[in-house]
């Protein structure tokens, strides 16, 4: 079954240095969807190892299976427009509407 349009939870504002978790979920896709987050239209990288992530200045953890995007400490650089895409290899992938977070 192709995925449904996912529901995205993105806070509209966050204080610098706080923990922010964004969530993305859809329940109709079978097999279960994987989720990809985008910031300002660019796909976010999945954090693999601390070395490469630190070099790329990645301050978040993205879980493609659960759809969560977790910022341990948000910075002004994390301000932007976020959306998530659900795909399971069947039918078209589905995106939620873009939501802006101001840090």
Short mmCIF file of C-alpha atoms in Angstrom, two decimals:
data_model
loop_
_atom_site.label_atom_id
_atom_site.label_comp_id
_atom_site.label_asym_id
_atom_site.label_seq_id
_atom_site.Cartn_x
_atom_site.Cartn_y
_atom_site.Cartn_z
CA UNK A 1 0.00 0.00 0.00
CA UNK A 2 1.42 3.41 -0.91
CA UNK A 3 2.08 5.81 1.96
CA UNK A 4 -0.45 8.42 3.04
CA UNK A 5 0.52 12.06 3.48
CA UNK A 6 2.57 12.14 6.68
CA UNK A 7 1.75 14.32 9.66
CA UNK A 8 4.73 16.49 10.65
CA UNK A 9 5.25 18.10 14.02
CA UNK A 10 7.66 21.04 13.77
CA UNK A 11 7.83 23.69 16.50
CA UNK A 12 7.38 27.20 15.13
CA UNK A 13 10.01 28.57 17.49
CA UNK A 14 12.71 27.25 19.79
CA UNK A 15 15.22 28.75 22.20
CA UNK A 16 18.91 28.46 21.33
CA UNK A 17 20.51 25.58 23.21
CA UNK A 18 17.31 23.64 23.87
CA UNK A 19 16.42 20.13 22.76
CA UNK A 20 14.00 20.01 19.83
CA UNK A 21 12.35 16.90 18.45
CA UNK A 22 10.42 16.91 15.19
CA UNK A 23 8.23 13.97 14.29
CA UNK A 24 6.83 12.62 11.04
CA UNK A 25 4.35 9.76 10.80
CA UNK A 26 1.94 8.09 8.42
CA UNK A 27 0.05 4.91 9.16
CA UNK A 28 -1.36 3.63 5.85
CA UNK A 29 1.81 2.55 4.08
CA UNK A 30 2.55 -1.17 3.93
CA UNK A 31 5.39 -2.09 4.24
CA UNK A 32 5.98 0.69 6.83
CA UNK A 33 7.39 3.89 5.37
CA UNK A 34 10.85 5.29 5.85
CA UNK A 35 11.06 9.01 6.49
CA UNK A 36 13.44 11.59 5.08
CA UNK A 37 13.63 15.09 6.51
CA UNK A 38 14.45 18.14 4.41
CA UNK A 39 15.61 21.59 5.48
CA UNK A 40 15.08 24.44 3.00
CA UNK A 41 14.44 21.83 0.31
CA UNK A 42 17.72 19.95 0.91
CA UNK A 43 17.73 16.36 2.17
CA UNK A 44 19.27 16.07 5.64
CA UNK A 45 22.04 13.51 6.03
CA UNK A 46 21.53 10.55 8.28
CA UNK A 47 24.12 10.61 11.04
CA UNK A 48 26.23 7.48 10.78
CA UNK A 49 29.36 7.89 12.90
CA UNK A 50 30.44 10.66 15.22
CA UNK A 51 33.58 11.41 13.21
CA UNK A 52 31.96 12.13 9.87
CA UNK A 53 29.00 13.88 11.49
CA UNK A 54 31.22 16.16 13.51
CA UNK A 55 33.20 17.08 10.42
CA UNK A 56 29.96 17.96 8.64
CA UNK A 57 28.85 20.00 11.67
CA UNK A 58 25.71 17.91 12.11
CA UNK A 59 23.85 18.79 15.31
CA UNK A 60 20.92 16.42 14.90
CA UNK A 61 20.00 12.76 14.80
CA UNK A 62 17.58 11.59 12.11
CA UNK A 63 15.85 8.24 12.45
CA UNK A 64 14.44 7.14 9.09
CA UNK A 65 12.44 4.30 10.62
CA UNK A 66 10.62 6.30 13.33
CA UNK A 67 10.54 9.62 11.44
CA UNK A 68 12.07 11.61 14.29
CA UNK A 69 14.54 14.44 13.85
CA UNK A 70 16.22 15.28 17.14
CA UNK A 71 18.37 18.34 17.81
CA UNK A 72 20.35 18.01 21.04
CA UNK A 73 21.04 21.73 21.13
CA UNK A 74 19.50 23.92 18.47
CA UNK A 75 21.42 26.92 17.16
CA UNK A 76 20.40 29.90 15.04
CA UNK A 77 21.77 27.91 12.09
CA UNK A 78 18.90 25.44 12.54
CA UNK A 79 16.32 28.12 11.67
CA UNK A 80 14.67 27.19 8.41
CA UNK A 81 11.83 25.50 6.61
CA UNK A 82 11.41 21.80 7.33
CA UNK A 83 9.32 19.06 5.81
CA UNK A 84 9.43 15.30 5.73
CA UNK A 85 8.79 12.72 3.04
CA UNK A 86 7.42 9.20 3.58
CA UNK A 87 8.25 6.45 1.12
CA UNK A 88 8.03 2.66 1.15
CA UNK A 89 8.89 1.82 -2.46
CA UNK A 90 5.23 1.52 -3.48
CA UNK A 91 3.44 4.30 -5.30
CA UNK A 92 4.54 7.90 -4.95
CA UNK A 93 6.32 9.19 -1.89
CA UNK A 94 4.27 11.67 0.13
CA UNK A 95 5.39 14.94 1.72
CA UNK A 96 3.90 16.95 4.53
CA UNK A 97 3.49 20.70 4.23
CA UNK A 98 6.57 22.85 4.88
CA UNK A 99 6.81 24.31 8.38
CA UNK A 100 9.21 27.01 9.49
CA UNK A 101 11.16 26.84 12.74
CA UNK A 102 12.65 30.05 14.10
CA UNK A 103 15.48 29.65 16.61
#
